[in-house]
């Protein structure tokens, strides 16, 4: 659903006003402003599969184990939210373990923006299985009330709108593990389930980045004045975590576009092997970002999610080059490489002059 994202980005960056008013006024003042706008698509959420085990403990807490690893993307919170939505418990009552083969044997890994899509849907399927077990057991304990008349609320299962009928999930977990009698054929003890999700196709996320830069005419230093991201990764699980993913990706992309470079001598000796020589953007260079979202649910998985891990970084290189080219349009500079920097810009301009 590309057009709404493009329209939103153009509005947020002030596209028409920039070219009709802002840039001409700045040019009369001797300032060089430029605007870049880049659209992109990102393949996410590829297979082969991920799996998870969800279990309600006797104390009412819910434990989740999944084979996927995590490196700070916020998976623990997002996965807990998915389980909490299915089982009607607090997010803080869900304990997550990832990437521990002692707890869960099978998994493929975190790559290609697939964590929330593939592992998230596996966790959702396992939690849904447990939800069905809860409703089935509770129905029998509540005089065979039809399951559609039951609800899971605040760590209990109860007849809808009848609070006094509530049974805590901890008590229900104990009931599901009888010490007397027999487990009926076709059933299992406990309130737990393991399940897997393997997408047939990857889910395609998309978005638009736009930014306004100012290039100093003497030093060719570049300052980012405004940065806008409009992103569509399907159903958003946690907006704050998603924005953090995008902020980090944009910072990485800016470093990739204008700062970070492995430099070698003619003899092949690395010249930028320490942070004294390898240029990294800091909080002084990374701008505040205005982030907005369009939600087009993916039809390829039950949660309707698409990946977001690389969304911040993908378009920044060409975006940066485009904005700087626009700022230097009078010099007719064409940027065909990244990373570039003030020194490289100076060479490009003077090479063109020569």
mmCIF file of N, CA and C in Angstrom, residues 13-14 22 27 39 89-90 102 134 154 167 175 184 190 226 265-266 286 299 344-348:
data_model
loop_
_atom_site.group_PDB
_atom_site.id
_atom_site.type_symbol
_atom_site.label_atom_id
_atom_site.label_comp_id
_atom_site.label_asym_id
_atom_site.label_seq_id
_atom_site.Cartn_x
_atom_site.Cartn_y
_atom_site.Cartn_z
ATOM 1 N N UNK A 13 7.548 16.072 5.508
ATOM 2 C CA UNK A 13 8.807 16.754 5.178
ATOM 3 C C UNK A 13 8.546 18.151 4.620
ATOM 4 N N UNK A 14 7.281 18.453 4.258
ATOM 5 C CA UNK A 14 6.956 19.749 3.660
ATOM 6 C C UNK A 14 7.510 19.871 2.258
ATOM 7 N N UNK A 22 11.100 27.437 0.736
ATOM 8 C CA UNK A 22 12.233 27.303 1.655
ATOM 9 C C UNK A 22 13.578 27.332 0.932
ATOM 10 N N UNK A 27 18.629 30.018 -0.756
ATOM 11 C CA UNK A 27 19.615 30.271 -1.799
ATOM 12 C C UNK A 27 19.928 31.765 -1.899
ATOM 13 N N UNK A 39 11.975 5.860 -1.605
ATOM 14 C CA UNK A 39 11.053 4.776 -1.257
ATOM 15 C C UNK A 39 11.804 3.445 -1.332
ATOM 16 N N UNK A 89 -3.189 -12.419 30.451
ATOM 17 C CA UNK A 89 -2.344 -12.199 31.625
ATOM 18 C C UNK A 89 -1.565 -10.895 31.440
ATOM 19 N N UNK A 90 -0.916 -10.447 32.509
ATOM 20 C CA UNK A 90 -0.065 -9.274 32.408
ATOM 21 C C UNK A 90 1.212 -9.631 31.647
ATOM 22 N N UNK A 102 18.848 -26.075 25.635
ATOM 23 C CA UNK A 102 18.424 -26.936 26.740
ATOM 24 C C UNK A 102 16.922 -26.782 27.013
ATOM 25 N N UNK A 134 -7.158 -24.130 28.014
ATOM 26 C CA UNK A 134 -7.731 -23.428 29.164
ATOM 27 C C UNK A 134 -9.249 -23.383 29.056
ATOM 28 N N UNK A 154 -7.198 -10.889 33.295
ATOM 29 C CA UNK A 154 -6.375 -10.656 34.481
ATOM 30 C C UNK A 154 -5.913 -11.957 35.137
ATOM 31 N N UNK A 167 -11.775 -18.515 37.710
ATOM 32 C CA UNK A 167 -10.796 -19.504 38.169
ATOM 33 C C UNK A 167 -9.426 -19.010 37.729
ATOM 34 N N UNK A 175 -5.280 -28.203 38.182
ATOM 35 C CA UNK A 175 -6.372 -29.108 37.808
ATOM 36 C C UNK A 175 -6.010 -29.916 36.560
ATOM 37 N N UNK A 184 -7.353 -38.728 30.002
ATOM 38 C CA UNK A 184 -8.181 -39.324 28.964
ATOM 39 C C UNK A 184 -7.411 -39.451 27.652
ATOM 40 N N UNK A 190 -1.423 -30.905 31.973
ATOM 41 C CA UNK A 190 -0.839 -29.575 31.975
ATOM 42 C C UNK A 190 -1.454 -28.637 30.959
ATOM 43 N N UNK A 226 16.235 18.039 9.002
ATOM 44 C CA UNK A 226 14.965 17.366 9.281
ATOM 45 C C UNK A 226 15.016 15.968 8.699
ATOM 46 N N UNK A 265 46.213 1.856 2.943
ATOM 47 C CA UNK A 265 47.349 2.444 2.245
ATOM 48 C C UNK A 265 47.557 1.712 0.925
ATOM 49 N N UNK A 266 48.387 2.269 0.026
ATOM 50 C CA UNK A 266 48.673 1.567 -1.236
ATOM 51 C C UNK A 266 49.246 0.174 -1.027
ATOM 52 N N UNK A 286 23.483 12.650 14.661
ATOM 53 C CA UNK A 286 22.219 11.958 14.354
ATOM 54 C C UNK A 286 21.055 12.870 14.713
ATOM 55 N N UNK A 299 -0.931 -10.770 4.700
ATOM 56 C CA UNK A 299 -1.851 -11.904 4.602
ATOM 57 C C UNK A 299 -1.147 -13.245 4.768
ATOM 58 N N UNK A 344 35.723 14.100 0.399
ATOM 59 C CA UNK A 344 35.373 13.480 -0.880
ATOM 60 C C UNK A 344 34.502 14.417 -1.718
ATOM 61 N N UNK A 345 33.593 15.152 -1.049
ATOM 62 C CA UNK A 345 32.768 16.113 -1.767
ATOM 63 C C UNK A 345 33.644 17.188 -2.411
ATOM 64 N N UNK A 346 34.635 17.664 -1.674
ATOM 65 C CA UNK A 346 35.538 18.691 -2.212
ATOM 66 C C UNK A 346 36.231 18.169 -3.471
ATOM 67 N N UNK A 347 36.683 16.921 -3.414
ATOM 68 C CA UNK A 347 37.350 16.343 -4.584
ATOM 69 C C UNK A 347 36.385 16.202 -5.754
ATOM 70 N N UNK A 348 35.144 15.777 -5.477
ATOM 71 C CA UNK A 348 34.166 15.619 -6.549
ATOM 72 C C UNK A 348 33.905 16.958 -7.241
#
